[in-house]
Amino acid sequence: MADVITGSNRGPITKLLIANRGEIARRIIRTAHEMGISTVAVYADGDAGAPFVREADHAVALGGRSSAETYLDMDKILAACTRTGADGVHPGYGFLSENAAFASAVIAAGMTWVGPSPEAISAMGDKLSAKRLMDDAGVPTLPARELGQGDDIAAAANEIGYPVLVKASAGGGGRGMRVVESEADLADAVDGARREAGAAFGDDTLFLERWLKSSRHVEIQILGDLHGNLVHLFERECSIQRRHQKIIEEAPSPAVNEDLRARMGEAALSAARKLSYASAGTVEFLLDGDDFWFLEVNTRLQVEHPVTEEITGLDLVREQLRIAEGEALGYGQDDLSINGHAIEARINAEDPRNGFLPSPGTVIAWQPDTATNARFDDGIEAGSEIGVEFDPMIAKVIVHAQSRQEAARRLARVLENTRLQGITNNRDFLVACLRTPEFMAGDTTTDFIKRVKPNRTRSVDKLDLHHGAVAAAIHAQAGRRAGARVLHSISSGWRNSIMPPERVSYRHGEDEIAVSYRTQRNGNFAVTVDDDDYEVIVHSVGPQDIDLEMNGRRVNSSVTLDGDLWLIHGQGSGGGGSVELQELPRFPDSAQAEFAGGLVAPMPGNVTATHVEEGATVESGQLLLILEAMKMEHRITAPVSGTIKQMRVSVGDQVDNGELLVVLEAAET
């Protein structure tokens, strides 16, 4: 390991290629530019218009849409390095960030690899080998067993004991993971995890591990330089997860006291010493009371690194770049301390009401809150497409405060006041999590979502709904008046006789809202929404906003019209006053009959497997096919017993949300 400590290809980086995309590419570009380093972005076809591509000094198209064709293609990325004259490569997280072969290729090409040595990546890349190494280092581990081709997986699971976790040996981010309660579900879980891991990481190696139903996921951030100096930057708690992927993280953990912090920190440093670790990394543990067990070492930057930055004052990307250039840390463990509390929430394009299924689409409105001090790490803007090919994350929102309670309250408010419309997302669910008594009390074990059951969505109260409908109606009326070609000098809505009120209807979910309005002589509006009457004063109307006062309640709202969809966002009660309304046509369209017995796609995605053929007899709950979107799988099962009359799709087809997949004729009862 002598070469690792002394380093090779070291010295100032002048042009850094970021082998990643989205918010992390943007994050790395920001710090690199602050350090005076030129940057190169690489991008897939679907990312051509993304902010990170424009913000880099140079950008190279990789040609292709999928991960395998782009961000996982080492040859294309190395060719981009040669083409642009890059002398350093930062891999971000995911994709090739923990690929030892890629790190070796970067170094062999004479460039600086911003990350730990290929040897350290290789040692930790195989999670089973990592466990054995940690045993040697005296770090406690959970029982585990690798699953080779042809192995008796049932015997392996029985040896460990149920429940077991099926887990990908490569990568991270919760992909290639399944919790299995009994042998009946084991084979399907293993098959699904293999497919998911292969698609996400290019490696479908799996293992089984003992699963703790209720524990905490606590990780220690480590930093090491090429001179043998090592420190830890305290802990983060990442226990609130769905689909084994984190959605809320915080630092420090509410469950860790000074003694436990010292013991976990020393265990993490023991792991780092065993690896001669040099760069930023994370040692992950499961925590139950005062007992903890090693999970894995992530030999890269973590998604949740901002909370550590907020409580320590260190820029971890800057530290990575300094270390890669050969600089010493310049500080020791005693120089580090915890300042306040930080919480991060991940806003994802997913539907909490529908099992957190990915929900790709277009971000029509995006306006981060500026009223409260918060950090937004995002990779999108209004008009950005969240496609099916990559991770569903839209943005990370981070708040730092002097106390945990204040941080939680402020983060909930920032999320509420952030305008995100036009795409289904988990923003309101995150707010609900943060405001539960259990979260506020620090009762945040890995079963939090299942146990606490936070509200999956926000109920819009009647006043906010009515305000949104009136805002849409009056904004549209003002727009029509502004576009009028004649009689410009006449006040809006003026008539020389008594006329019926203007009428318009909207749909919100399953509800229909009827609005009628008439201009008064004083310029105000008399408005009726369903059966409620309002005196409406219009203070101002702009192209994208309207300031209304309804019965003495004044709200300034942002307004966007996309086709027949009105997106209204104001500082209303009950969660920011965000309302989405579909304007109904004056004359209804011809009704279209529903296709009886049709099973439709719950999300856009790719058909990765079919399990039945036309004419087959199936039982209720039987697996029919598998859809994959955003690297996650969804199983389409038979809702009732019956006969497959039509299979409308086959493996490899890409389908849209709501597209007919299977026609099932129910069995007679």
XYZ file of C-alpha atoms in Angstrom:
669
model
C 0.000 0.000 0.000
C 3.057 2.288 -0.069
C 2.074 3.739 -3.463
C -1.345 4.598 -2.087
C 0.108 6.595 0.795
C 2.704 8.464 -1.269
C 0.260 8.729 -4.185
C 0.730 8.904 -7.931
C -0.372 11.492 -10.510
C -0.553 14.022 -7.671
C -0.445 17.778 -7.951
C -2.848 20.602 -8.750
C -5.892 19.641 -10.813
C -6.550 22.159 -13.579
C -9.475 20.546 -15.411
C -11.849 18.197 -13.588
C -14.212 15.835 -15.402
C -17.311 14.925 -13.377
C -18.378 11.381 -14.266
C -21.923 11.893 -13.034
C -25.105 13.880 -13.536
C -27.830 15.903 -11.850
C -27.499 17.552 -8.473
C -24.191 15.931 -7.506
C -22.539 17.007 -10.756
C -23.800 20.530 -10.102
C -22.565 20.348 -6.506
C -19.054 19.303 -7.548
C -18.924 21.951 -10.288
C -19.745 24.653 -7.736
C -16.857 23.783 -5.401
C -14.409 23.161 -8.241
C -15.118 26.604 -9.687
C -14.686 28.196 -6.251
C -11.248 26.528 -6.115
C -10.337 27.876 -9.559
C -10.607 24.474 -11.271
C -12.100 24.198 -14.766
C -14.828 21.553 -15.167
C -16.059 19.076 -17.773
C -19.543 17.548 -17.781
C -20.551 14.377 -19.588
C -24.177 13.714 -20.352
C -26.723 11.253 -21.663
C -29.182 12.254 -24.384
C -31.949 12.910 -21.857
C -29.690 15.271 -19.865
C -28.683 17.484 -22.789
C -30.674 20.447 -21.442
C -29.892 19.900 -17.745
C -28.404 22.746 -15.667
C -25.200 20.855 -14.840
C -24.368 20.605 -18.553
C -24.619 24.372 -19.018
C -22.794 25.224 -15.788
C -19.679 23.183 -16.595
C -16.950 24.897 -18.635
C -17.041 22.085 -21.182
C -19.521 19.292 -21.892
C -19.308 16.073 -23.879
C -22.258 14.034 -25.124
C -21.893 10.338 -24.303
C -24.466 9.207 -26.865
C -27.249 7.042 -25.429
C -30.075 7.184 -22.913
C -29.557 4.386 -20.393
C -26.988 4.132 -17.605
C -25.226 1.282 -19.395
C -24.890 3.356 -22.566
C -23.624 6.463 -20.787
C -22.562 6.956 -17.163
C -21.546 3.305 -16.711
C -19.534 3.184 -19.963
C -15.903 3.546 -18.870
C -14.550 3.760 -22.409
C -16.819 6.676 -23.324
C -15.939 8.591 -20.176
C -12.202 8.011 -20.583
C -12.488 9.125 -24.208
C -14.186 12.320 -22.989
C -11.228 12.891 -20.642
C -8.784 12.570 -23.528
C -10.885 14.750 -25.804
C -11.096 17.621 -23.300
C -7.638 17.339 -21.727
C -9.041 16.637 -18.245
C -6.352 15.867 -15.662
C -8.698 14.814 -12.850
C -11.892 12.771 -12.503
C -14.517 13.044 -9.767
C -17.066 10.199 -9.883
C -19.682 11.671 -7.508
C -21.828 8.872 -6.094
C -23.473 5.911 -7.803
C -22.552 4.828 -11.333
C -18.748 4.238 -11.452
C -17.904 5.863 -8.110
C -17.107 2.515 -6.449
C -15.686 0.757 -9.497
C -12.060 -0.162 -8.825
C -11.399 -0.925 -12.506
C -12.498 2.583 -13.475
C -10.338 4.177 -10.763
C -7.358 2.144 -11.984
C -8.010 3.152 -15.591
C -8.132 6.847 -14.648
C -4.817 6.579 -12.804
C -3.243 4.526 -15.599
C -4.217 7.260 -18.067
C -2.163 9.752 -16.037
C -5.061 11.566 -14.390
C -5.831 12.228 -10.728
C -8.568 10.052 -9.279
C -10.653 11.962 -6.742
C -11.397 9.139 -4.368
C -9.741 6.369 -2.385
C -7.287 3.923 -3.916
C -8.523 1.183 -6.281
C -7.334 -1.301 -3.636
C -9.591 0.229 -0.977
C -12.535 0.354 -3.389
C -11.984 -3.269 -4.360
C -11.714 -4.389 -0.743
C -15.018 -2.700 0.136
C -16.758 -3.229 -3.219
C -17.424 -6.851 -2.334
C -19.491 -6.431 0.799
C -18.796 -9.976 1.969
C -15.039 -9.485 1.722
C -15.560 -6.182 3.522
C -17.288 -7.987 6.371
C -14.385 -10.402 6.728
C -11.940 -7.492 6.714
C -13.961 -5.740 9.406
C -13.967 -8.907 11.518
C -10.168 -8.817 11.338
C -10.256 -5.152 12.385
C -12.409 -6.003 15.404
C -15.551 -4.259 14.099
C -18.775 -6.194 14.950
C -20.703 -7.590 11.939
C -24.039 -9.332 11.268
C -24.204 -12.935 9.935
C -24.126 -13.083 6.110
C -23.804 -15.603 3.275
C -22.913 -15.094 -0.410
C -25.278 -16.495 -3.038
C -23.352 -18.108 -5.853
C -24.990 -19.494 -8.976
C -26.530 -22.870 -8.152
C -26.347 -22.384 -4.376
C -29.152 -23.665 -2.181
C -30.587 -20.268 -1.248
C -33.245 -21.760 1.011
C -30.592 -23.540 3.074
C -28.526 -20.335 3.269
C -31.541 -18.355 4.488
C -32.422 -20.982 7.090
C -28.836 -20.929 8.330
C -29.005 -17.142 8.907
C -32.604 -17.127 10.142
C -35.623 -15.152 8.945
C -36.201 -12.353 8.269
C -33.252 -12.057 5.881
C -32.101 -9.219 3.684
C -31.237 -10.035 0.071
C -28.547 -7.514 -0.785
C -26.417 -6.591 -3.785
C -22.714 -6.928 -3.136
C -21.936 -3.944 -5.383
C -23.233 -0.390 -5.334
C -25.645 1.149 -2.880
C -28.668 3.431 -2.757
C -31.014 0.636 -1.719
C -31.015 -0.995 -5.154
C -30.818 -4.759 -5.330
C -32.256 -5.117 -1.799
C -35.257 -7.130 -0.617
C -36.456 -8.065 2.890
C -37.767 -11.640 2.961
C -39.959 -12.892 5.804
C -40.391 -16.517 4.688
C -39.083 -19.101 2.245
C -42.159 -18.685 0.010
C -40.938 -15.245 -1.108
C -37.225 -15.994 -1.285
C -36.764 -17.104 -4.916
C -38.676 -14.154 -6.392
C -36.794 -11.724 -4.150
C -33.430 -13.101 -5.265
C -34.401 -12.944 -8.953
C -35.650 -9.360 -8.635
C -32.585 -8.227 -6.693
C -30.261 -9.769 -9.305
C -31.990 -7.926 -12.140
C -32.035 -4.628 -10.272
C -28.384 -4.871 -9.194
C -27.256 -5.843 -12.686
C -29.087 -2.882 -14.223
C -27.884 -0.359 -11.638
C -24.264 -1.479 -11.073
C -23.384 -3.921 -13.856
C -22.802 -6.580 -11.159
C -25.559 -8.939 -9.976
C -23.638 -10.617 -7.137
C -25.901 -11.029 -4.088
C -25.659 -12.131 -0.477
C -28.015 -12.772 2.412
C -27.723 -10.924 5.704
C -29.595 -11.071 8.976
C -32.312 -8.385 9.000
C -33.073 -6.349 12.107
C -36.697 -5.199 11.918
C -36.323 -2.185 14.180
C -32.954 -0.503 14.499
C -31.259 2.715 13.486
C -29.102 3.308 10.430
C -26.199 5.404 11.693
C -23.081 6.163 9.676
C -19.747 7.779 10.422
C -18.112 10.164 7.944
C -14.360 9.600 7.625
C -11.579 11.590 5.961
C -8.054 10.405 5.327
C -5.142 11.949 3.448
C -2.173 10.503 1.571
C 0.106 11.156 4.549
C -1.621 8.703 6.884
C -3.795 11.211 8.744
C -7.333 10.065 9.576
C -10.309 11.724 11.276
C -14.006 11.076 11.589
C -16.571 13.860 11.218
C -19.102 12.390 13.655
C -22.303 10.583 12.749
C -25.360 10.952 10.568
C -28.631 9.162 11.162
C -30.385 7.916 8.026
C -33.081 5.651 9.465
C -36.143 7.080 7.710
C -36.241 5.070 4.505
C -38.667 3.661 1.954
C -37.674 0.852 -0.424
C -34.410 0.738 1.605
C -33.540 4.206 0.302
C -33.040 7.151 2.628
C -35.361 10.154 2.431
C -34.560 12.100 5.634
C -31.088 12.320 7.181
C -29.734 14.280 10.104
C -26.565 15.037 12.012
C -25.913 14.399 14.782
C -28.115 11.397 15.648
C -30.637 11.939 18.457
C -29.796 8.438 19.723
C -26.010 8.841 20.037
C -24.395 10.179 23.201
C -20.760 11.162 23.655
C -19.641 7.697 24.782
C -21.374 5.894 21.898
C -20.114 8.511 19.428
C -16.544 7.877 20.572
C -16.930 4.084 20.271
C -18.536 4.218 16.827
C -16.013 6.790 15.663
C -13.121 4.600 16.779
C -14.673 1.572 15.029
C -14.935 3.605 11.823
C -11.312 4.727 12.124
C -10.247 1.096 12.713
C -11.933 0.223 9.425
C -10.218 3.143 7.688
C -6.786 2.176 9.061
C -7.286 -1.387 7.812
C -7.766 0.067 4.323
C -5.066 2.771 4.494
C -7.974 4.992 3.530
C -7.313 8.308 1.768
C -10.339 10.420 0.717
C -13.878 10.929 1.969
C -15.780 7.782 2.900
C -18.551 6.516 5.122
C -18.670 3.565 7.499
C -22.277 2.461 7.954
C -23.668 0.719 11.041
C -26.932 -0.631 12.369
C -27.543 0.660 15.885
C -29.797 -0.972 18.490
C -29.530 0.710 21.872
C -25.825 0.785 22.712
C -24.976 -2.098 20.352
C -23.920 -1.549 16.754
C -22.958 -3.738 13.784
C -20.993 -2.963 10.644
C -22.980 -2.754 7.407
C -20.560 -1.495 4.765
C -18.019 1.127 3.808
C -19.077 3.506 1.046
C -15.848 4.483 -0.679
C -17.292 7.696 -2.090
C -19.200 10.832 -1.235
C -22.662 10.148 0.216
C -25.902 11.752 -0.961
C -26.442 12.984 2.595
C -22.997 14.595 3.001
C -24.462 18.150 3.324
C -25.677 17.580 6.895
C -22.104 16.802 7.953
C -20.876 19.904 6.155
C -23.446 22.016 7.981
C -22.457 20.877 11.495
C -18.672 20.875 10.906
C -18.195 23.820 8.535
C -16.134 21.681 6.139
C -16.776 21.430 2.385
C -16.331 17.698 1.758
C -15.888 18.072 -2.002
C -13.130 20.607 -1.366
C -11.524 18.190 1.093
C -11.687 15.402 -1.494
C -9.999 17.580 -4.092
C -7.311 18.762 -1.642
C -6.565 15.181 -0.612
C -6.434 14.002 -4.241
C -3.928 16.756 -5.019
C -1.716 15.451 -2.212
C -2.402 18.026 0.492
C -2.475 17.039 4.158
C -5.681 17.436 6.130
C -4.144 20.128 8.277
C -6.316 19.327 11.313
C -6.777 16.479 13.779
C -9.679 14.897 15.635
C -9.431 17.322 18.540
C -9.847 20.265 16.146
C -13.330 19.092 15.098
C -16.583 19.750 16.897
C -20.332 19.615 16.327
C -22.115 22.918 15.794
C -25.905 22.732 16.068
C -28.119 20.316 14.148
C -28.752 19.737 10.436
C -31.544 17.829 8.681
C -31.804 16.948 4.987
C -34.934 15.886 3.082
C -34.859 14.342 -0.386
C -37.628 15.461 -2.715
C -38.298 12.644 -5.166
C -40.517 12.217 -8.206
C -42.591 9.457 -6.655
C -46.135 8.835 -5.470
C -46.386 8.152 -1.711
C -50.076 7.263 -2.139
C -49.141 4.509 -4.580
C -46.410 2.671 -2.696
C -43.787 5.352 -3.507
C -43.746 4.241 -7.131
C -41.554 6.405 -9.370
C -43.503 9.164 -11.104
C -41.466 10.559 -13.986
C -42.637 13.647 -15.832
C -41.972 17.339 -16.367
C -41.313 19.848 -13.599
C -43.614 22.673 -14.669
C -43.004 24.982 -11.697
C -39.911 25.034 -9.454
C -39.312 27.896 -7.041
C -37.219 27.164 -3.926
C -38.271 29.001 -0.794
C -36.223 32.123 -0.108
C -38.031 33.357 3.003
C -36.189 30.969 5.338
C -32.462 30.284 5.252
C -32.013 26.851 3.683
C -29.663 25.053 1.324
C -30.995 23.551 -1.910
C -28.863 21.000 -3.742
C -30.808 20.376 -6.929
C -30.208 19.452 -10.532
C -33.409 20.772 -12.057
C -35.265 23.902 -13.099
C -38.752 24.651 -14.378
C -39.202 22.591 -17.538
C -36.776 19.829 -16.523
C -37.720 16.270 -17.432
C -37.438 13.583 -14.748
C -37.089 10.510 -16.960
C -37.422 6.795 -16.305
C -33.738 6.070 -16.922
C -32.211 7.472 -13.738
C -32.786 8.230 -10.072
C -36.090 10.002 -9.218
C -34.455 12.586 -6.939
C -35.473 16.175 -7.708
C -33.647 18.050 -4.940
C -32.140 17.844 -1.477
C -33.236 20.515 1.007
C -30.992 21.077 4.026
C -31.580 23.226 7.097
C -29.103 23.966 9.892
C -30.182 25.325 13.275
C -28.929 25.429 16.826
C -31.362 22.740 17.988
C -32.922 19.647 16.422
C -36.467 20.844 17.079
C -35.832 24.175 15.400
C -34.188 22.469 12.409
C -37.175 20.143 11.964
C -39.712 22.973 12.191
C -37.783 25.174 9.784
C -37.247 22.380 7.260
C -40.967 21.555 7.261
C -41.796 25.206 6.609
C -39.176 25.534 3.852
C -40.588 22.471 2.106
C -44.144 23.834 2.358
C -43.158 27.192 0.922
C -41.151 25.692 -1.935
C -43.127 25.661 -5.153
C -42.904 22.304 -6.942
C -45.794 21.591 -9.281
C -46.654 19.631 -12.390
C -45.029 16.393 -11.264
C -46.139 13.951 -8.581
C -43.671 14.125 -5.684
C -43.157 13.312 -1.990
C -42.789 16.882 -0.692
C -45.963 16.826 1.422
C -45.100 13.385 2.802
C -41.725 14.700 3.968
C -43.468 17.558 5.764
C -45.813 15.078 7.447
C -42.845 12.966 8.613
C -41.039 15.963 10.086
C -44.126 17.061 12.003
C -45.007 13.737 13.623
C -44.595 13.596 17.413
C -42.350 10.553 16.914
C -39.896 12.452 14.694
C -39.853 15.428 17.013
C -39.076 13.040 19.898
C -36.202 11.407 17.966
C -38.039 8.064 17.677
C -36.640 7.398 14.209
C -35.918 3.695 13.726
C -35.769 2.034 10.295
C -39.425 0.954 10.588
C -40.521 4.584 11.076
C -42.744 4.852 7.982
C -44.438 1.496 8.526
C -44.840 2.049 12.273
C -45.719 5.739 12.469
C -47.694 5.915 9.202
C -47.255 9.633 8.405
C -49.893 11.060 6.080
C -48.962 10.172 2.517
C -50.407 13.401 1.123
C -51.716 16.783 2.269
C -55.428 17.448 2.338
C -56.149 20.839 0.801
C -58.604 22.688 3.026
C -61.715 24.258 1.532
C -60.502 27.849 1.851
C -57.225 27.101 0.009
C -59.143 25.207 -2.662
C -61.613 28.033 -3.145
C -58.826 30.608 -3.199
C -57.014 28.611 -5.886
C -60.139 28.340 -8.023
C -60.870 32.074 -7.733
C -57.211 32.928 -8.469
C -57.354 30.808 -11.644
C -60.661 32.297 -12.773
C -59.708 35.946 -12.145
C -56.200 35.493 -13.594
C -57.710 34.026 -16.760
C -60.248 36.866 -16.939
C -57.471 39.452 -16.590
C -55.465 37.708 -19.287
C -58.392 37.773 -21.696
C -58.980 41.444 -20.972
C -55.307 42.297 -21.490
C -55.449 40.539 -24.852
C -58.625 42.275 -26.005
C -58.280 44.115 -29.304
C -61.064 46.656 -28.736
C -62.499 48.841 -25.946
C -59.282 48.965 -23.934
C -60.456 52.001 -21.976
C -63.472 50.208 -20.499
C -62.993 48.586 -17.102
C -62.727 44.830 -17.055
C -66.113 43.139 -16.767
C -68.134 46.347 -17.489
C -71.584 45.812 -19.008
C -74.276 48.320 -20.003
C -76.955 45.896 -18.832
C -77.371 43.231 -16.171
C -75.791 40.049 -17.526
C -75.475 36.556 -16.067
C -72.241 35.952 -14.127
C -69.249 34.368 -15.828
C -68.942 30.659 -15.021
C -66.081 28.191 -15.038
C -65.540 24.768 -13.458
C -62.433 22.933 -12.315
C -61.573 19.437 -11.199
C -59.440 18.712 -8.136
C -58.974 15.000 -7.567
C -62.468 13.533 -7.524
C -64.135 16.885 -6.779
C -65.585 19.444 -9.160
C -65.499 23.114 -8.165
C -67.913 25.572 -9.811
C -66.996 29.283 -9.865
C -69.242 32.147 -10.938
C -68.189 35.793 -10.789
C -69.480 39.248 -11.678
C -67.716 42.648 -11.584
C -69.143 45.224 -9.173
C -69.314 48.983 -9.790
C -66.417 49.533 -7.360
C -64.183 47.243 -9.420
C -64.360 44.341 -6.964
C -65.808 40.955 -7.833
C -68.786 39.147 -6.365
C -67.804 35.494 -6.535
C -69.594 32.296 -5.667
C -67.629 29.051 -5.303
C -70.035 26.140 -5.035
C -72.392 27.490 -2.322
C -70.026 29.999 -0.712
C -70.068 33.733 -1.515
C -66.980 35.966 -1.482
C -66.243 39.651 -1.915
C -62.986 39.635 -3.903
C -60.595 42.572 -4.178
C -57.892 42.255 -6.859
C -54.799 44.137 -5.681
C -52.611 43.195 -8.641
C -52.364 40.722 -11.506
C -49.090 39.858 -13.231
C -48.171 37.352 -15.938
C -47.301 34.717 -13.314
C -48.911 35.995 -10.090
C -52.063 37.416 -8.580
C -52.697 39.247 -5.298
C -56.266 38.623 -4.102
C -58.238 39.477 -0.997
C -61.246 37.224 -0.322
C -63.566 38.270 2.508
C -60.643 40.023 4.187
C -58.082 37.217 3.710
C -55.283 38.355 1.397
C -52.901 35.941 -0.345
C -50.330 36.595 -3.060
C -50.127 33.503 -5.280
C -47.926 32.319 -8.121
C -50.033 31.149 -11.058
C -49.044 28.985 -14.030
C -51.299 27.600 -16.767
C -50.075 24.471 -18.532
C -52.621 23.351 -21.120
C -55.825 23.017 -19.092
C -53.958 22.613 -15.789
C -53.828 25.562 -13.395
C -50.967 25.503 -10.878
C -51.482 27.893 -7.944
C -49.054 28.304 -5.073
C -49.546 30.743 -2.206
C -48.799 31.130 1.473
C -52.083 29.501 2.470
C -53.013 27.531 5.533
C -52.480 23.805 5.823
C -49.236 23.480 3.904
C -48.297 26.303 1.590
C -51.590 26.632 -0.292
C -50.427 24.643 -3.339
C -53.390 23.711 -5.531
C -53.543 22.041 -8.947
C -56.824 22.417 -10.840
C -57.884 21.053 -14.207
C -60.119 23.479 -16.036
C -63.124 21.637 -17.402
C -64.355 22.318 -20.923
C -67.595 24.237 -21.250
C -69.016 21.358 -23.288
C -68.041 17.847 -22.107
C -66.081 15.528 -24.371
C -67.656 12.315 -25.569
C -67.315 9.765 -22.810
C -65.048 6.845 -23.520
C -66.012 3.464 -22.183
C -63.593 1.810 -19.831
C -61.910 -1.362 -20.999
C -63.332 -3.980 -18.633
C -60.732 -6.320 -17.222
C -57.815 -4.195 -18.385
C -54.694 -3.912 -16.229
C -52.844 -0.675 -16.931
C -49.341 0.574 -16.182
C -49.190 2.400 -12.808
C -46.170 4.368 -14.058
C -44.113 4.854 -17.238
C -41.437 2.182 -17.525
C -39.880 -0.725 -19.359
C -41.233 -4.269 -19.394
C -38.370 -6.392 -18.084
C -40.142 -9.758 -17.669
C -43.456 -11.442 -18.520
C -44.659 -14.495 -16.623
C -47.865 -15.510 -18.428
C -49.103 -16.061 -21.958
C -52.455 -15.468 -23.632
C -54.955 -18.151 -22.707
C -53.297 -18.938 -19.392
C -55.417 -19.437 -16.281
C -54.128 -17.400 -13.340
C -54.875 -17.157 -9.637
C -55.470 -13.961 -7.689
C -52.100 -12.445 -6.716
C -50.149 -14.345 -9.403
C -47.271 -12.422 -10.992
C -48.075 -11.400 -14.577
C -45.189 -9.115 -15.569
C -42.537 -6.759 -14.187
C -42.091 -3.073 -14.977
C -38.833 -1.233 -14.293
C -38.542 2.534 -13.931
C -35.843 4.686 -12.329
C -33.899 1.501 -11.498
C -36.770 0.183 -9.360
C -39.019 -2.787 -10.161
C -42.804 -2.998 -9.881
C -44.690 -6.304 -10.011
C -48.011 -6.408 -11.897
C -50.141 -9.144 -10.323
C -53.605 -10.534 -11.058
C -56.255 -8.744 -8.931
C -58.622 -11.722 -9.347
C -58.480 -15.292 -10.646
C -59.299 -15.662 -14.328
C -58.025 -16.125 -17.878
C -55.518 -13.993 -19.786
C -57.408 -12.859 -22.889
C -54.710 -10.529 -24.240
C -51.039 -9.781 -23.489
C -50.588 -6.307 -24.935
C -46.862 -5.990 -24.160
C -43.680 -8.029 -24.335
C -40.188 -7.855 -22.832
C -38.359 -4.709 -23.916
C -41.468 -2.594 -24.532
C -41.557 0.900 -23.061
C -45.006 1.867 -21.785
C -46.639 5.087 -20.663
C -48.548 5.680 -17.456
C -52.059 4.225 -17.857
C -51.205 2.137 -20.920
C -53.109 -1.148 -21.220
C -50.844 -4.107 -20.397
C -53.024 -7.169 -19.916
C -56.695 -8.023 -20.486
C -57.912 -10.411 -17.791
C -61.320 -12.103 -17.856
C -62.408 -12.846 -14.319
C -63.403 -16.397 -13.483
C -67.092 -16.993 -12.870
C -68.036 -17.281 -9.211
